[in-house]
Coordinates of C-alpha atoms and ligand atoms in Angstrom, one line a residue:
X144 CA 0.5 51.1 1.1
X145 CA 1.9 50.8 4.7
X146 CA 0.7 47.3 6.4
X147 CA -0.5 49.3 9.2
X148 CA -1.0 46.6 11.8
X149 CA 2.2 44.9 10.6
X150 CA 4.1 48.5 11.9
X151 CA 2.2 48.5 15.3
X152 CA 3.2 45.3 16.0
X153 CA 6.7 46.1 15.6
X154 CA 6.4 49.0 17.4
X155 CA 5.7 47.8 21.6
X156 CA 4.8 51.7 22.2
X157 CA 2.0 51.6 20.2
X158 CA 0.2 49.0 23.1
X159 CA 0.8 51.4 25.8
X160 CA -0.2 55.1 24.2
X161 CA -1.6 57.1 21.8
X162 CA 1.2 58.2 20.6
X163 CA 0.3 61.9 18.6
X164 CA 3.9 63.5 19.5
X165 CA 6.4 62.0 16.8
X166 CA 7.3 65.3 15.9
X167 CA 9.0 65.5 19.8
X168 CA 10.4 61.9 19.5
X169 CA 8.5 58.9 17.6
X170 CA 7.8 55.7 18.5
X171 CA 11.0 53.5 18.2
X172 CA 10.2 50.1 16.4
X173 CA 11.8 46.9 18.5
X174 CA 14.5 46.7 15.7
X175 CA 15.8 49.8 16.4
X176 CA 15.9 49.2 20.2
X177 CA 17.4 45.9 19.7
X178 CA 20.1 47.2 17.7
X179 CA 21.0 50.0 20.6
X180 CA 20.5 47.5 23.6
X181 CA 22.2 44.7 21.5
X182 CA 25.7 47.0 21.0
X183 CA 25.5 48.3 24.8
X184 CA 25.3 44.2 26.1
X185 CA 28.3 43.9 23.6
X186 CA 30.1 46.6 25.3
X187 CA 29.6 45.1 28.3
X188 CA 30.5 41.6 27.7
X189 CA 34.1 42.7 25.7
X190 CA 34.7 45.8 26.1
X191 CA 33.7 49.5 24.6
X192 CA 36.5 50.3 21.8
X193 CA 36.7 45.9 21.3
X194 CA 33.1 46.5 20.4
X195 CA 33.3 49.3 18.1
X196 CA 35.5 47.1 16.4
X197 CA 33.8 43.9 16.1
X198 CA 30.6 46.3 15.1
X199 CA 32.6 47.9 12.6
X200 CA 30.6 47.2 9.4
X201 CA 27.3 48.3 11.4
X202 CA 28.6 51.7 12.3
X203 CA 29.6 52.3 8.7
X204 CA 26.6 51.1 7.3
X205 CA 24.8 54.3 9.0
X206 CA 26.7 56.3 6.7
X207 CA 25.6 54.2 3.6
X208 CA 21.7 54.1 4.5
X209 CA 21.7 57.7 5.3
X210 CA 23.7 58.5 2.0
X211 CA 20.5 56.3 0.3
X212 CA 18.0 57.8 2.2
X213 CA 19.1 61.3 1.1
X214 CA 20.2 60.9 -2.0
X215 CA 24.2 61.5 -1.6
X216 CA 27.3 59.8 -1.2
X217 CA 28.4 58.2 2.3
X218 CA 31.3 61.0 2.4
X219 CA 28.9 63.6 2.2
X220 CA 27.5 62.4 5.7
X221 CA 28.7 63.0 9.3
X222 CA 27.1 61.5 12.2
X223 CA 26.4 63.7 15.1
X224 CA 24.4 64.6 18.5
X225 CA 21.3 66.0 17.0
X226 CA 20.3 68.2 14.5
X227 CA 20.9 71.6 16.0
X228 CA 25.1 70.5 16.5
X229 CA 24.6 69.5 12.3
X230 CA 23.2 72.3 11.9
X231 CA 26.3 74.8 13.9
X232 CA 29.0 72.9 12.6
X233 CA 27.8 73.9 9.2
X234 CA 26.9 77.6 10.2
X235 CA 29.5 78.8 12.1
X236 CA 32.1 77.0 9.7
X237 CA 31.4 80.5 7.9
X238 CA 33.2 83.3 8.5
X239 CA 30.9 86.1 7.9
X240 CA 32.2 89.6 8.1
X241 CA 30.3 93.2 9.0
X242 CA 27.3 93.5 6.5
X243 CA 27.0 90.3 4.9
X244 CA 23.7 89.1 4.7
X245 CA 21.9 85.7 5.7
X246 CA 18.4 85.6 4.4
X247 CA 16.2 83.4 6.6
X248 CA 12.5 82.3 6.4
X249 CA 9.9 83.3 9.2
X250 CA 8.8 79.6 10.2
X251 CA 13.2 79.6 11.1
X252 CA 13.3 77.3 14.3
X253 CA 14.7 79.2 17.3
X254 CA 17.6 77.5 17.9
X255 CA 19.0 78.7 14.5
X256 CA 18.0 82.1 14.8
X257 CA 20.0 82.1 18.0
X258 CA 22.9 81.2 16.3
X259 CA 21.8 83.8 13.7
X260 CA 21.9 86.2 16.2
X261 CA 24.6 85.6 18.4
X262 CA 27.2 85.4 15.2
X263 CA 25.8 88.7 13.9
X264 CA 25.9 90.5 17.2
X265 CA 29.8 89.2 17.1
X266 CA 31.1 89.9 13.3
X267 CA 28.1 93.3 12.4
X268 CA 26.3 90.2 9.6
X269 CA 22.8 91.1 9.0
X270 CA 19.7 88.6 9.0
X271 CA 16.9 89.0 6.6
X272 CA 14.0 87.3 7.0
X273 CA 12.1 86.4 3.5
X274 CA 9.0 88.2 3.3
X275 CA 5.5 85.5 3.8
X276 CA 3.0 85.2 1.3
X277 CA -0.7 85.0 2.4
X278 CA 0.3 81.0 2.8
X279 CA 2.5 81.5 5.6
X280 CA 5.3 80.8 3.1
X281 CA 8.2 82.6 2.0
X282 CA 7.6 84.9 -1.2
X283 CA 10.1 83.1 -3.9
X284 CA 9.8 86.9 -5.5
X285 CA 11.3 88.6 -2.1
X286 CA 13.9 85.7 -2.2
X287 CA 14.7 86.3 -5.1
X288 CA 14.9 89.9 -5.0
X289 CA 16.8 89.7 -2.0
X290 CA 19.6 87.1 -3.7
X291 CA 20.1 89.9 -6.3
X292 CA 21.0 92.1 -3.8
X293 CA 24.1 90.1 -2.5
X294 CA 23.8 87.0 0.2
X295 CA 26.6 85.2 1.9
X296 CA 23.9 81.9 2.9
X297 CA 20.5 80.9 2.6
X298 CA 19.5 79.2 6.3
X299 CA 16.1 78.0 6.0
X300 CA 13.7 75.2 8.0
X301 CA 11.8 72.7 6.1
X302 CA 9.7 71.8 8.2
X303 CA 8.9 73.9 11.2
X304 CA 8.6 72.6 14.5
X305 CA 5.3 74.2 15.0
X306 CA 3.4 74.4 11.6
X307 CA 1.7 71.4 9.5
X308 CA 3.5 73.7 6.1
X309 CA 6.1 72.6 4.3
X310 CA 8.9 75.2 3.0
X311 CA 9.1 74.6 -0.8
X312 CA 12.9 73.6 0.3
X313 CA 13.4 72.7 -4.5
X314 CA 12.2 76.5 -5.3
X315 CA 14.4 78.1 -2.7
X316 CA 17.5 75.8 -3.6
X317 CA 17.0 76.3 -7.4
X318 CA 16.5 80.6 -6.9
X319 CA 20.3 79.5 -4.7
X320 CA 21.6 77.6 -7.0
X321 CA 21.5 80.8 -9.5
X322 CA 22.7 83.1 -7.4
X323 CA 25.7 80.9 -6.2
X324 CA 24.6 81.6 -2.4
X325 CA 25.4 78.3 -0.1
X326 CA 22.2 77.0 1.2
X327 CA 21.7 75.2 4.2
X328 CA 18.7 73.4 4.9
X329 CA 17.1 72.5 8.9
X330 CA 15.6 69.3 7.5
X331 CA 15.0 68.2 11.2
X332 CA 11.2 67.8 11.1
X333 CA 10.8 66.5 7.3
X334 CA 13.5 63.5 7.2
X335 CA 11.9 60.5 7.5
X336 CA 8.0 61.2 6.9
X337 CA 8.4 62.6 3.3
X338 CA 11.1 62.2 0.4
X339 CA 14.4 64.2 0.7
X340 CA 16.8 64.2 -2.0
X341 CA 19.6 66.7 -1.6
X342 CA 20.5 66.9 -5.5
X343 CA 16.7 67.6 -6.1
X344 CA 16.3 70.2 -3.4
X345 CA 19.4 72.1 -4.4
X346 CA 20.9 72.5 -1.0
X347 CA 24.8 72.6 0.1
X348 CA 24.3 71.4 3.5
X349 CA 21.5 69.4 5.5
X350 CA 20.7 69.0 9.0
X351 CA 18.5 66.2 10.1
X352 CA 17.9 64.5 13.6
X353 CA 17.3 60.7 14.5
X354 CA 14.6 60.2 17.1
X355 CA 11.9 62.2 14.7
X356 CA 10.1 61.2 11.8
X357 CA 12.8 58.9 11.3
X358 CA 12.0 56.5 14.8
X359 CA 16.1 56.3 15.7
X360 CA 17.7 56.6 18.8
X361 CA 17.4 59.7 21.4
X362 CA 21.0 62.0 20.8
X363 CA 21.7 61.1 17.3
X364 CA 21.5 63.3 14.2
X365 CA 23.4 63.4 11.2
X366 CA 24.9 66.7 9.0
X367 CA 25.2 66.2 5.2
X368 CA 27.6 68.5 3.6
X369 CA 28.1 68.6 -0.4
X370 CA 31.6 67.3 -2.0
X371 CA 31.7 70.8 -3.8
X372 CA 31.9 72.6 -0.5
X373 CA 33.1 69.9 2.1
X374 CA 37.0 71.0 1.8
X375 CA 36.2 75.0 1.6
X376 CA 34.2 74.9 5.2
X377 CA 36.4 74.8 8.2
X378 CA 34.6 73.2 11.4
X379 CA 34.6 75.5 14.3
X380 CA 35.5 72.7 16.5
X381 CA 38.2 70.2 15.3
X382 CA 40.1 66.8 17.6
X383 CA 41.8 64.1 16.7
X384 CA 39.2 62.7 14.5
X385 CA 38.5 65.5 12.4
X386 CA 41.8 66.6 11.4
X387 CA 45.5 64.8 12.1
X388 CA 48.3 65.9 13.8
X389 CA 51.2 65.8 11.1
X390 CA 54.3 67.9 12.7
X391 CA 54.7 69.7 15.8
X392 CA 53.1 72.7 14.3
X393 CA 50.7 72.0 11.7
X394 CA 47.7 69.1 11.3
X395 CA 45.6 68.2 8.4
X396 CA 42.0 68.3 8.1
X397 CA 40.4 65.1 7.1
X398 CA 38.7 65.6 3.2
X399 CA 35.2 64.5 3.5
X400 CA 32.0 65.4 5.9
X401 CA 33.3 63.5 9.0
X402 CA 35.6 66.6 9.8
X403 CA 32.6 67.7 11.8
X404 CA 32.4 64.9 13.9
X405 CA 34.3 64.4 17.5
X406 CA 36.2 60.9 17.6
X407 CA 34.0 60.1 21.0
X408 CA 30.5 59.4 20.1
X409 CA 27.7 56.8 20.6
X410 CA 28.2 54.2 19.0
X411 CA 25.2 52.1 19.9
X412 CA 23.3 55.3 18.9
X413 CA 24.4 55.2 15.6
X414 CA 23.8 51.8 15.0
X415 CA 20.5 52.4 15.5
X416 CA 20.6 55.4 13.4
X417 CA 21.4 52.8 10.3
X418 CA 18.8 50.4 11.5
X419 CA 16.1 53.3 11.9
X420 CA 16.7 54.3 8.3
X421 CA 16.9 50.8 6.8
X422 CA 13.7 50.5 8.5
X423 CA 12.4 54.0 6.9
X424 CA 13.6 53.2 3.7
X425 CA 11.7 49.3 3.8
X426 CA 8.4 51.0 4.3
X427 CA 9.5 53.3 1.5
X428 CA 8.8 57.0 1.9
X429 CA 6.2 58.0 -0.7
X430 CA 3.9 55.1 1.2
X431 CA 5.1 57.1 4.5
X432 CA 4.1 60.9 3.0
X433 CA 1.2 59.4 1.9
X434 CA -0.5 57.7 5.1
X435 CA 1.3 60.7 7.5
X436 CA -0.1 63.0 5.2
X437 CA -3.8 61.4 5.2
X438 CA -3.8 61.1 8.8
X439 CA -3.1 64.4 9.4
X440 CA -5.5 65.9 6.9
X441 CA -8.2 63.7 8.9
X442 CA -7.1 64.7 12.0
X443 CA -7.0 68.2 11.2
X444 CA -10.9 68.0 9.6
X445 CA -12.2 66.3 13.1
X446 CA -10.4 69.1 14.7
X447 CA -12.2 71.6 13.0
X448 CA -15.4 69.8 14.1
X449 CA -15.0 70.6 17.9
X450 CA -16.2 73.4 19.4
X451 CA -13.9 76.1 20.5
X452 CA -11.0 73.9 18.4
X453 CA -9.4 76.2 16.0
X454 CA -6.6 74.5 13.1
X455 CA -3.5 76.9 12.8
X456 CA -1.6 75.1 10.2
X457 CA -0.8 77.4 6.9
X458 CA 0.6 76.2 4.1
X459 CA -0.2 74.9 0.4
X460 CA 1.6 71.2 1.1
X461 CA 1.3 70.0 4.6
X462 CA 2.9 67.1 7.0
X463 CA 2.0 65.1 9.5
X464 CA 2.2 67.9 12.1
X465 CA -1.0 69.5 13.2
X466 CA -1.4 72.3 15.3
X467 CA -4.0 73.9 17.2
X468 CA -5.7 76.3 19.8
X469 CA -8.6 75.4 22.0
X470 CA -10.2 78.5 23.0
X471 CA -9.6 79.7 26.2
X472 CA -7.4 76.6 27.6
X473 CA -4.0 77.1 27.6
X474 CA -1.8 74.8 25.5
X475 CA -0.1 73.5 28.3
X476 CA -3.1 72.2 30.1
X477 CA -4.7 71.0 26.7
X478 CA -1.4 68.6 26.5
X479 CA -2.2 68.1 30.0
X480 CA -5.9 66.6 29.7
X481 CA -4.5 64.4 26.7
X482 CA -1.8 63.2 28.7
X483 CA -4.2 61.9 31.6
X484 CA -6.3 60.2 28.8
X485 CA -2.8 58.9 28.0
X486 CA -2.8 60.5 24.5
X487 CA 0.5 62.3 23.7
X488 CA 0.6 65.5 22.3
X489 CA 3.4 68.7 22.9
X490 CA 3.3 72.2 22.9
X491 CA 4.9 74.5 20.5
X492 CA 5.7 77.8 23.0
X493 CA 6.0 81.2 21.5
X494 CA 9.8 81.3 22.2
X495 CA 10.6 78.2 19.6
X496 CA 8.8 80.3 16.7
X497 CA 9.1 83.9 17.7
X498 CA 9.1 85.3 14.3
X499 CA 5.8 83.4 13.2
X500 CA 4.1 83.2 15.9
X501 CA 4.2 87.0 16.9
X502 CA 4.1 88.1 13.7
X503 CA 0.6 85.8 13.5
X504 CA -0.7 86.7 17.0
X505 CA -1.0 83.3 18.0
X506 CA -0.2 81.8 21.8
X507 CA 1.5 78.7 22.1
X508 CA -0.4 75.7 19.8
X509 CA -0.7 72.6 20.6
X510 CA 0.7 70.4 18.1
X511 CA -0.1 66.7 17.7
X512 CA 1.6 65.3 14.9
X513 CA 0.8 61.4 13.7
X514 CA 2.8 58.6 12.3
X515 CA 2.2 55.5 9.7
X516 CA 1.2 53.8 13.1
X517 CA -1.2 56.2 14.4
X518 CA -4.5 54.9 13.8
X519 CA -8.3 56.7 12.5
X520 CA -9.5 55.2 16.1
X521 CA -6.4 56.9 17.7
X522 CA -7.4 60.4 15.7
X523 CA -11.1 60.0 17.1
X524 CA -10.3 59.6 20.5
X525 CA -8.0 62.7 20.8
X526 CA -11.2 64.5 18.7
X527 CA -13.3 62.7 21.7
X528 CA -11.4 63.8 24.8
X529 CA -11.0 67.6 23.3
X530 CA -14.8 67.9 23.0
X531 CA -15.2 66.9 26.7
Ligands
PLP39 C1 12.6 72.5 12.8 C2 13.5 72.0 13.8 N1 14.8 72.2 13.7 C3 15.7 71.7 14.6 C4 15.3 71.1 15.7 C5 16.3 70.7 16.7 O1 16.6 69.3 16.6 P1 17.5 68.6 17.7 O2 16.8 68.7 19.0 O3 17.7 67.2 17.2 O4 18.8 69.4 17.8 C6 14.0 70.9 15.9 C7 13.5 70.2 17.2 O5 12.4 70.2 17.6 C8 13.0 71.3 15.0 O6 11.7 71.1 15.1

């Protein structure tokens, strides 16, 4: 059980907004600010790369909490921007050639099938997208049809940016896992407000994203990559960090998942990064799928109470994202109104989910997604300001 008032109190946010958009960027709680602010006023008093040094033990303890959170071991993790630069350094390590195929889900965020696209317009690869069962989710039949056929990767989304589903992430690595096709898995939306573990799931490669579910810092993600594949995938971009510089004309490419990282990053950031996940991993996060998962459900039945509101989540599991339409109103202005009530909410535009959202005729939703430290009187007021 999550101590509810025990997490709004350690979260200063919660006193100033209703805060419905923690699928955009949560709520940070003060430990996780403190840790940032605290390593920025140590760079300032001695000095940035005197700082890195004395903070040594923080930074590497990112690597360990993330390792627990997802089930692997600290080599397995690298540190990055966001999850989108996890997510390329992983994808376009591979050198696909003319006809290969990457099989894809419909719900795939946009920003990976631009990649998608962009690599096959340059090498002739082909992208299948998984046929969708009358869930909205990818037929595990198709999939595995398609896997017979031949695939060089499996690239699908968790959880998408714009639908309360969940991916069944364990079916599609174990169909994968048989056919010895890589899989890489856009775990952006579902790290930190359900379980992940990447032995479990079957996936090669994750890609997950700080200032989420998981309440870290702005411009911090992190990329696991599995010890069986780490040394076979090549980063597209490599410095000083990632590989060394052993003779005039050769350098050496350092063994485990940090070869996708640059040597310059933020180190405050990923201080915070450890601290956010310590602080995930203190709540625990079956208590954490289980409140998120509550809320939502109740928000989702007031929605369906309010005139003109209509739900658009598929799905047989869902998350704490909740999407919507309000008949008539555009999204935009919906998250307009809320906003002025001071209620925070985001839009999910066609262009972020082509593939589902054309395929389902649907405009952009509006997508309010809760937290642990979203409230029942929070959920009623957004139910209250959409019926005015
Ligand atoms: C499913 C999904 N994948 C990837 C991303 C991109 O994450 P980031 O902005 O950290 O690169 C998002 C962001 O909304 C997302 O919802």
């Amino acid at each position: 059980m999550i101590d509810v008032e025990r997490a709004r109190r350690e979260t200063p946010g919660c006193e100033n907004v209703v805060h419905l958009n923690n699928a955009g960027a949560a709520l940070p709680p003060a430990a996780v600010t403190d840790a940032v602010v605290g390593h920025l006023r140590l760079e300032e008093r001695i000095g940035g790369y005197e700082a890195a040094e004395a903070a040594a033990a923080e930074v590497d303890h990112a690597y360990t909490a993330i390792a627990r959170l997802i089930g692997c071991a600290p080599g397995e993790v690298a540190v990055v921007e966001n999850a989108t630069r996890g997510w390329d350094m992983a994808f376009y390590a591979y050198d696909l050639r003319p006809g290969d195929r990457v099989l894809t889900v419909r719900t795939e965020y946009a920003s990976n099938v631009i990649a998608l696209l962009q690599v096959a317009r340059r090498t002739g690869a082909v992208i299948e997208v998984i046929e969708t069962d009358a869930h909205g989710l990818p037929s595990l039949d198709h999939l595995a049809q398609e896997l017979e056929r031949g695939a060089a990767l499996v690239a699908v989304t968790h959880v998408p940016t714009h639908s309360g589903l969940v991916n069944p992430a364990a079916e599609i690595g174990a169909l994968a896992r048989a056919a010895g096709v890589p899989y890489l898995l856009d775990a952006c939306q579902s790290v930190g407000q359900m379980p992940i573990d990447v032995a479990a799931i079957g996936c090669d490669m994750l890609a997950a994203t700080g200032r989420k579910f998981l309440r870290g810092p702005r411009g911090t993600g992190f990329l696991y990559v599995s010890e069986r594949l780490v040394q076979r995938l090549e980063p597209p971009f490599l410095d000083l960090h990632a590989a060394t510089w052993t003779a005039p004309d050769a350098y050496e490419i350092r063994p485990d998942a940090r070869r996708f990282e640059t040597w310059e990053t933020n180190y405050a950031g990923k201080i915070g990064l450890g601290v956010a996940v310590d602080y995930a991993l203190g709540w625990g996060l079956d208590a954490i799928e289980a409140r998120v998962t509550a809320l939502a459900e109740g928000l989702r039945d007031r929605l369906r109470e309010v005139p003109g509101v209509a739900v658009r989540d598929e799905g047989t599991r869902r998350c704490g994202i909740v999407t919507f339409t309000v008949g008539g109103v555009p999204a935009a202005d919906v998250r307009g109104r809320l906003r002025a009530a001071g209620i925070n909410t985001s839009v999910s535009p066609m262009e972020y989910a082509r593939f589902d959202l054309a395929a389902r005729g649907l405009p952009d939703l509006v997508r309010a997604s809760v937290h642990y430290y979203n409230t029942e009187e929070e959920l009623d007021r957004l139910a209250a300001v959409l019926r005015q």
